[in-house]
CSV table of C-alpha atoms and ligand atoms in Angstrom, one decimal:
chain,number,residue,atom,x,y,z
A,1,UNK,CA,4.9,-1.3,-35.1
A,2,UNK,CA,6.8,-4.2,-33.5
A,3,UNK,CA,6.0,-5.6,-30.5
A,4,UNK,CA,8.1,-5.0,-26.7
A,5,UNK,CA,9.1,-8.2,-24.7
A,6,UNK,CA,8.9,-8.0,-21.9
A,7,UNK,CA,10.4,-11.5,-20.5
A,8,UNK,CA,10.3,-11.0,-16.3
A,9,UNK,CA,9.7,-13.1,-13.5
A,10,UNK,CA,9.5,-12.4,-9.4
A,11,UNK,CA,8.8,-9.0,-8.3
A,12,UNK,CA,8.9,-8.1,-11.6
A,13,UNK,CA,6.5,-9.3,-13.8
A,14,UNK,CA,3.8,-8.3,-11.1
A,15,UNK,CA,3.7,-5.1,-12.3
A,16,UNK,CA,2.5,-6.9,-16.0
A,17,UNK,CA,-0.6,-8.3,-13.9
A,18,UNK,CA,-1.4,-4.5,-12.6
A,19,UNK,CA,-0.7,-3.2,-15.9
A,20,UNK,CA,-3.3,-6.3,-17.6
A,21,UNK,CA,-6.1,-5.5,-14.5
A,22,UNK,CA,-6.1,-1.5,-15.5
A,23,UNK,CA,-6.4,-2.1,-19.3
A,24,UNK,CA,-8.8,-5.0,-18.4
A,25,UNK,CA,-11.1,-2.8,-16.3
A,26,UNK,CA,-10.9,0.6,-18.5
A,27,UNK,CA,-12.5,-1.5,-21.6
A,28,UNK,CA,-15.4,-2.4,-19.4
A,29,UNK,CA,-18.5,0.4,-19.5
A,30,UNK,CA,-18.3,3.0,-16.7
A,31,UNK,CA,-14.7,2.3,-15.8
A,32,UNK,CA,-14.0,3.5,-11.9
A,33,UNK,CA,-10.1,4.3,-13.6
A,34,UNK,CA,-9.8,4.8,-17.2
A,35,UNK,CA,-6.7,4.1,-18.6
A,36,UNK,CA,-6.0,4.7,-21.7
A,37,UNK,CA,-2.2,4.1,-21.9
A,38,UNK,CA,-2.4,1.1,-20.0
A,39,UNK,CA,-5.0,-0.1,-22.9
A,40,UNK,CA,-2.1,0.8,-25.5
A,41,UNK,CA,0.5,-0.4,-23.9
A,42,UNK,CA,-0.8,-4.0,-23.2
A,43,UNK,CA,-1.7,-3.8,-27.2
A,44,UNK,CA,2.4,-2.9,-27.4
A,45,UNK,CA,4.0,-5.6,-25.5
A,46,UNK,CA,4.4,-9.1,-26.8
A,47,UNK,CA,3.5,-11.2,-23.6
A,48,UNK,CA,1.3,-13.9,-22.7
A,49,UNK,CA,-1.4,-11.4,-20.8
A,50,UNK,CA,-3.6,-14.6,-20.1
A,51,UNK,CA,-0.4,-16.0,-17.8
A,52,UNK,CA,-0.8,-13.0,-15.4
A,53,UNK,CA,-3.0,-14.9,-13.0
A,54,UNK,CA,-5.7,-12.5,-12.4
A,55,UNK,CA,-8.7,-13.8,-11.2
A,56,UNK,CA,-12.3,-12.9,-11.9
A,57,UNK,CA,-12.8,-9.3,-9.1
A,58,UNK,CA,-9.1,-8.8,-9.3
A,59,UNK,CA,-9.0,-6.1,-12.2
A,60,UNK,CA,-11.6,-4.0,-10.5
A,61,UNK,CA,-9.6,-4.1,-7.5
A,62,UNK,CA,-6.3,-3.1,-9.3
A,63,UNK,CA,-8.3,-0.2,-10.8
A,64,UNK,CA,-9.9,0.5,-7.2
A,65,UNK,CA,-6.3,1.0,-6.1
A,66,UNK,CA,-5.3,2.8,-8.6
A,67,UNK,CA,-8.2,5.0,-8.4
A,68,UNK,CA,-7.6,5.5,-4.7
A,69,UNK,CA,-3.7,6.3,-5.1
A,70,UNK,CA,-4.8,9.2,-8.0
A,71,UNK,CA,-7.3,11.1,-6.3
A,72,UNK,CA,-5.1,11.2,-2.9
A,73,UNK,CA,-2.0,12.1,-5.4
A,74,UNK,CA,-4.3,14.2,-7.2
A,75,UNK,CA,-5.0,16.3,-4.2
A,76,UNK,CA,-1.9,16.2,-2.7
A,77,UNK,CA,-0.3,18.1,-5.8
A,78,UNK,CA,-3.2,20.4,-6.0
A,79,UNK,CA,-2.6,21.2,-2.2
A,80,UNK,CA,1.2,21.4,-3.0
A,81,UNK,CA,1.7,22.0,-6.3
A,82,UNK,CA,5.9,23.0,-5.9
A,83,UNK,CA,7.4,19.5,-5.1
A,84,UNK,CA,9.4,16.8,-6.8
A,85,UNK,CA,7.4,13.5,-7.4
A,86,UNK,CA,8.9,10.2,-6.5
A,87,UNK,CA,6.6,7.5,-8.0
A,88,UNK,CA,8.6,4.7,-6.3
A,89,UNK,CA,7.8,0.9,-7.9
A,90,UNK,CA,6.1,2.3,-11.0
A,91,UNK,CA,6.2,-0.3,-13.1
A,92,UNK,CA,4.2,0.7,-16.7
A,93,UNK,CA,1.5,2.9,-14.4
A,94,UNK,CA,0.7,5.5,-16.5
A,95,UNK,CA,0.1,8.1,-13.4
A,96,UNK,CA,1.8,10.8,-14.7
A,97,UNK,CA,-0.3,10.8,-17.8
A,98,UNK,CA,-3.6,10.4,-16.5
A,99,UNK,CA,-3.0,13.5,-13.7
A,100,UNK,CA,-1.0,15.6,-16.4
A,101,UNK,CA,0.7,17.3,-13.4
A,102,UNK,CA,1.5,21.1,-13.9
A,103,UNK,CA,5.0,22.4,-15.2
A,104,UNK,CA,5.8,23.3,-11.2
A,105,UNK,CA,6.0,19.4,-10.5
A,106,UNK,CA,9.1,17.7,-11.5
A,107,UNK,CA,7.8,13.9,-11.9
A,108,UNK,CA,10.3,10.8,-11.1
A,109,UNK,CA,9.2,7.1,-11.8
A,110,UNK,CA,11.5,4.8,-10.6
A,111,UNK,CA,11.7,1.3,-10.8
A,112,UNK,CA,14.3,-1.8,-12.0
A,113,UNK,CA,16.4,-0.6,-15.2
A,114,UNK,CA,14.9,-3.4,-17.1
A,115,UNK,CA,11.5,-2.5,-16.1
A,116,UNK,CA,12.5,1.7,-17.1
A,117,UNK,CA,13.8,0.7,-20.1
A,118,UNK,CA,10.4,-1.0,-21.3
A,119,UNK,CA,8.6,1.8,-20.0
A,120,UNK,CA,10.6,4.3,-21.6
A,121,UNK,CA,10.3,2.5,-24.6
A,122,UNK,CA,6.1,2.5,-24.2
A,123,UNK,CA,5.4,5.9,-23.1
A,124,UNK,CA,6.6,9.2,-24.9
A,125,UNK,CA,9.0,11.6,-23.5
A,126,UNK,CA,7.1,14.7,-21.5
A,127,UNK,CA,8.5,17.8,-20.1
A,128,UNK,CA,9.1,17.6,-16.0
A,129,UNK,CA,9.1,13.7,-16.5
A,130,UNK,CA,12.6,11.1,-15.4
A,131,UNK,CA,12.8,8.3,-15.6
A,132,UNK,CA,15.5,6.2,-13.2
A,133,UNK,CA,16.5,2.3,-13.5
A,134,UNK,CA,17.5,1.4,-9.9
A,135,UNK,CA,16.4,-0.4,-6.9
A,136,UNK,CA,14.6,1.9,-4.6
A,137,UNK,CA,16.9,0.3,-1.9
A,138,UNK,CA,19.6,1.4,-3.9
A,139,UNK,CA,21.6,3.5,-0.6
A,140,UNK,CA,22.7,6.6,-3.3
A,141,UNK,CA,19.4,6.6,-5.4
A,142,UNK,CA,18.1,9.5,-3.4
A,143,UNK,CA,21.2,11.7,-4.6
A,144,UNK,CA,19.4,11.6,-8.1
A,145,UNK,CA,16.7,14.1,-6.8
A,146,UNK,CA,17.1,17.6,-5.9
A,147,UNK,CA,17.0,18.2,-2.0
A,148,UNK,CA,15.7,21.7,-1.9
A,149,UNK,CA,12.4,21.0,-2.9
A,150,UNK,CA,9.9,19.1,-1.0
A,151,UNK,CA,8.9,15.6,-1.9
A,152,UNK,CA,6.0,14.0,-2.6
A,153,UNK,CA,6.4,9.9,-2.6
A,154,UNK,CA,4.0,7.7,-4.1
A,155,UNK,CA,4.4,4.0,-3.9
A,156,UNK,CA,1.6,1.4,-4.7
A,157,UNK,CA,1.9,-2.3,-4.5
A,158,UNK,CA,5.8,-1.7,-3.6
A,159,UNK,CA,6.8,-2.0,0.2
A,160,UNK,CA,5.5,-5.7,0.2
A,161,UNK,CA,8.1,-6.8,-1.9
A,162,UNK,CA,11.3,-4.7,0.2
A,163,UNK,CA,12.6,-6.5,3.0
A,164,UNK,CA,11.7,-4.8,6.7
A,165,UNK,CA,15.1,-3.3,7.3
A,166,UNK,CA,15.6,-1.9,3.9
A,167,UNK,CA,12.0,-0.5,3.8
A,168,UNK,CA,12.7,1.1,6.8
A,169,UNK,CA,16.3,2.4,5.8
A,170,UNK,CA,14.9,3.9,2.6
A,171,UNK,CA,11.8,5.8,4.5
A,172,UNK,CA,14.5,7.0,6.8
A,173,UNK,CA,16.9,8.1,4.1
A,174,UNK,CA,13.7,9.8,2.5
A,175,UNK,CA,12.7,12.0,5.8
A,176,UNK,CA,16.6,12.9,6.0
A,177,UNK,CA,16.8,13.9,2.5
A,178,UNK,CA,14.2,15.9,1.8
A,179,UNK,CA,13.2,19.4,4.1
A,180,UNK,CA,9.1,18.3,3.9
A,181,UNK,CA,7.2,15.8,2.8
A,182,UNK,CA,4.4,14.0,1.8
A,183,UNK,CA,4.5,10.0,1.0
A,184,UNK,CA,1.1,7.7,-0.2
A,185,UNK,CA,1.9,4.1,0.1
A,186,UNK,CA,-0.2,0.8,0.8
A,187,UNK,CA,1.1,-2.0,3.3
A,188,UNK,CA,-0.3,-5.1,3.5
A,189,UNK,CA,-0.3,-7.3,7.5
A,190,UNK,CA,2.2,-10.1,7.8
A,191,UNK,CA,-1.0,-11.8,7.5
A,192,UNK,CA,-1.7,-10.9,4.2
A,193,UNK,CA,1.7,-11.4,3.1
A,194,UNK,CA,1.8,-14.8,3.9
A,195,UNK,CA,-2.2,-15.3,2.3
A,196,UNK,CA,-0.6,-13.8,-1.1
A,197,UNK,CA,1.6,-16.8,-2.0
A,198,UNK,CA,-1.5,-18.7,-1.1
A,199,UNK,CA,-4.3,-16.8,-2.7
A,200,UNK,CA,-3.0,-13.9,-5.0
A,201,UNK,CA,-3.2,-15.4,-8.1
A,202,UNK,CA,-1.3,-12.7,-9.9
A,203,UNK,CA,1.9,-13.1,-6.9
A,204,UNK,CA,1.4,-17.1,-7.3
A,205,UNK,CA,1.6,-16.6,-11.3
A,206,UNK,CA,4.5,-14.5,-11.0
A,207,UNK,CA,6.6,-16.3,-8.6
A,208,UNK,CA,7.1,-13.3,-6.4
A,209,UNK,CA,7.7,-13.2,-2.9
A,210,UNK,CA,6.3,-11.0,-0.6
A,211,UNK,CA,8.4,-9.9,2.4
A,212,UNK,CA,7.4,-6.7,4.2
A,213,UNK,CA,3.9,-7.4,6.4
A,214,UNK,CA,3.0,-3.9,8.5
A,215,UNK,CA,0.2,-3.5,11.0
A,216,UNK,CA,-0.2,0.1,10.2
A,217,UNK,CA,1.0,3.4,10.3
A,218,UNK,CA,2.1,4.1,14.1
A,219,UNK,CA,4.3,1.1,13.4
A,220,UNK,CA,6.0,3.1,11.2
A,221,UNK,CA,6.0,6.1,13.3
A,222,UNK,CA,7.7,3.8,15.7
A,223,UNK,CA,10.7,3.3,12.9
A,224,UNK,CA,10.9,6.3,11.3
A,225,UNK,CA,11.9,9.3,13.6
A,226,UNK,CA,9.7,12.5,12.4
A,227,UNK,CA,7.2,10.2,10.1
A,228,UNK,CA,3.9,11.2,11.0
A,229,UNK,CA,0.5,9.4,10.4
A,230,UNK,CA,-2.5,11.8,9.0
A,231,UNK,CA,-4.7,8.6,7.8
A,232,UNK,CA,-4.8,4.7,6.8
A,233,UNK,CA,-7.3,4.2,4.2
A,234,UNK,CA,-9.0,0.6,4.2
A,235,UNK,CA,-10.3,-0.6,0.6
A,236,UNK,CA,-13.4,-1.7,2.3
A,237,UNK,CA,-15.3,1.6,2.7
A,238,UNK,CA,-15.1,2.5,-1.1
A,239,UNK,CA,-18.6,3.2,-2.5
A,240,UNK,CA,-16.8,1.4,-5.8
A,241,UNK,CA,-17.5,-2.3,-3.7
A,242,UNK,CA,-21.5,-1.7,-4.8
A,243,UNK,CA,-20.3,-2.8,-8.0
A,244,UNK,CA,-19.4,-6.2,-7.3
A,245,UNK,CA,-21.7,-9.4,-7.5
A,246,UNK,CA,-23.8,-9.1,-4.6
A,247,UNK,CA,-22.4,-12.4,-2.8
A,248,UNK,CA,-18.6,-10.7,-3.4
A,249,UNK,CA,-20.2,-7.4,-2.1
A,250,UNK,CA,-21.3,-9.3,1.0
A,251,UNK,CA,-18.3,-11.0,1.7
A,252,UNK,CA,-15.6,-8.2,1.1
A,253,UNK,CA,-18.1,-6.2,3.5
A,254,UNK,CA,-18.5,-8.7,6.1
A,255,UNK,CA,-14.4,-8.8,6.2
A,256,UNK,CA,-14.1,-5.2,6.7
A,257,UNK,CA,-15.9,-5.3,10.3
A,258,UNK,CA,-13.2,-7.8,11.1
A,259,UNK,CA,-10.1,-5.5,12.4
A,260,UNK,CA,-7.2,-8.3,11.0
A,261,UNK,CA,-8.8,-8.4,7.6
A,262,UNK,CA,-10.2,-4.8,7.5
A,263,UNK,CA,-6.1,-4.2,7.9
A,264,UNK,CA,-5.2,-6.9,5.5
A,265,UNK,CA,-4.5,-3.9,2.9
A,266,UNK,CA,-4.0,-0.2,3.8
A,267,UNK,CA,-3.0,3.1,1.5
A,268,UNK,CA,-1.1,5.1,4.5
A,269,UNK,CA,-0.5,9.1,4.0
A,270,UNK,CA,2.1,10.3,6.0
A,271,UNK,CA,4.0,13.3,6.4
A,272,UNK,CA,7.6,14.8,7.6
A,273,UNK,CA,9.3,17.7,8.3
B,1,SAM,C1,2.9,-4.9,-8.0
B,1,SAM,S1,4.0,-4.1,-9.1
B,1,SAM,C2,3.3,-2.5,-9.0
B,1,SAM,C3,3.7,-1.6,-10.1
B,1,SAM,C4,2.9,-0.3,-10.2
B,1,SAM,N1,3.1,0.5,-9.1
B,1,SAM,C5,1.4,-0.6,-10.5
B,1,SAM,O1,0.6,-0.3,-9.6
B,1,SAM,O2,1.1,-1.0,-11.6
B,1,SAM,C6,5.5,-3.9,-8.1
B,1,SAM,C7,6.5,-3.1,-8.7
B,1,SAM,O3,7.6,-2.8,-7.8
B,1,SAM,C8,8.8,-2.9,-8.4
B,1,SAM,N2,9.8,-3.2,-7.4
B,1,SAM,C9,9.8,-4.2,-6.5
B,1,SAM,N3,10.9,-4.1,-5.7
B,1,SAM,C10,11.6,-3.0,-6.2
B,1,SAM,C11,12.9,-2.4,-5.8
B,1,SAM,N4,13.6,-2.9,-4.8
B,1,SAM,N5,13.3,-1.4,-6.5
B,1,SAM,C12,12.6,-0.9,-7.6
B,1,SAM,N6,11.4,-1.4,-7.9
B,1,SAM,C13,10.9,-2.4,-7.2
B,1,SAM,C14,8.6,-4.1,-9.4
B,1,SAM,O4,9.6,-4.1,-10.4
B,1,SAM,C15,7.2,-3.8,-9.9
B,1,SAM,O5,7.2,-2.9,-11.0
């Protein structure tokens, strides 16, 4: 079979370093997310994997992530099975595969159209599954999605990347589109956005920049009429950290009794309507 290219740079070609960390971490025994597809696809795409700039904890805590984002989307859908999924900034994450979401969700992965058009080019067609090649800032793109159905939102590893104002403008145009709604989404501080070009080797690598820093959820309440916060999830609680080398263990939880860099990283859940 040939070989995808899959030639990006910027904001782009992150998602090849999330994609590398998954496959990395699902080879490796007891995997905290298996992923299979991610495995295949990194096998299917013609790119200097090596050049992705991940660093020695850094797929673990891609597959953390990842972990975290399915089991709240997981739960969310099982709660709510009726709603139309909007997997904002998907890049090649293989989330609808590994939930296999029933026939009642309609599933939409959005991302760049170069970025859809590799994916759809990696991943077979399903039933209930769209793809859509357009900024998520894109003013219109929410006219792609039926508006009588609530809305479930998933986003992971996006809103850094937006700028403030159109972060804001799209989580406004999603509460006024949509009658209900659930979104799952991770922010990173203004602190941690500036750290990134300084220490994230996979945003370094890339030559991404990140531009979004939020302190958490009620600052979002603040921006968003009607957005409500039910929780902010900290990466430095997850029983998954007693598998790193005990002087990494140590450190990350040292830095999680430290309110500015417990909140360096957050999965928010919100809700509207
Ligand atoms: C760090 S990657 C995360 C990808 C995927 N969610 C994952 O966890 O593997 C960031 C993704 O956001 C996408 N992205 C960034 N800004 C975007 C925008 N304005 N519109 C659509 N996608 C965007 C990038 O193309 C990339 O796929």
């Amino acid at each position: 079979m040939a070989l995808e290219k899959a030639d990006f740079t910027g904001t782009r070609a992150t998602m090849l370093a999330t994609l590398h960390g998954r496959a990395l971490h699902s080879r490796t025994a007891n995997p905290v997310l298996r992923d299979p597809y991610a495995e295949e696809a990194v096998r299917r795409i013609d790119h200097d994997f090596g050049s992705t700039g991940l660093r020695r904890n850094d797929p673990l805590a891609i597959a953390v992530r990842g972990r975290v984002f399915d089991d709240l989307t997981a739960a969310r859908l099982a709660a709510d099975p009726e709603v139309t999924v909007l997997h904002l900034g998907c890049g090649l994450d293989s989330r609808v595969q590994r939930l296999d979401p029933p026939p009642s969700v309609e599933w939409y992965d959005v991302d760049f159209p170069e970025v859809i058009e590799l994916r759809n080019r990696i991943y077979p067609e399903r039933a209930h599954h769209h793809t859509i090649g357009s900024s998520v800032t894109a003013p219109d793109l929410l006219r792609a999605f039926p508006a009588d159905r609530p809305a479930l939102v998933v986003a992971e590893g996006l809103t850094m990347y937006l700028r403030p104002a159109e972060g804001v403008a799209l989580l406004r145009r999603i509460t006024e589109r949509f009658p209900r709604g659930h979104l799952i989404f991770d922010v990173q501080s203004p602190l941690a956005t500036r750290w990134a070009h300084l220490f994230n080797g996979a945003v370094r690598a890339a030559g991404a920049r990140l531009t979004w820093g939020v302190r958490g959820g009620r600052e979002l309440e603040r921006a968003v009429p009607g957005l409500v916060l039910d929780q902010e999830h900290t990466f430095f609680d997850v029983p998954e950290l007693d598998r790193l080398h005990p002087f990494y263990r140590a450190l990350v939880r040292g830095m999680g009794r430290v309110p500015a860099l417990r909140d360096l990283a957050l999965v928010l859940t919100m809700h509207f309507g």
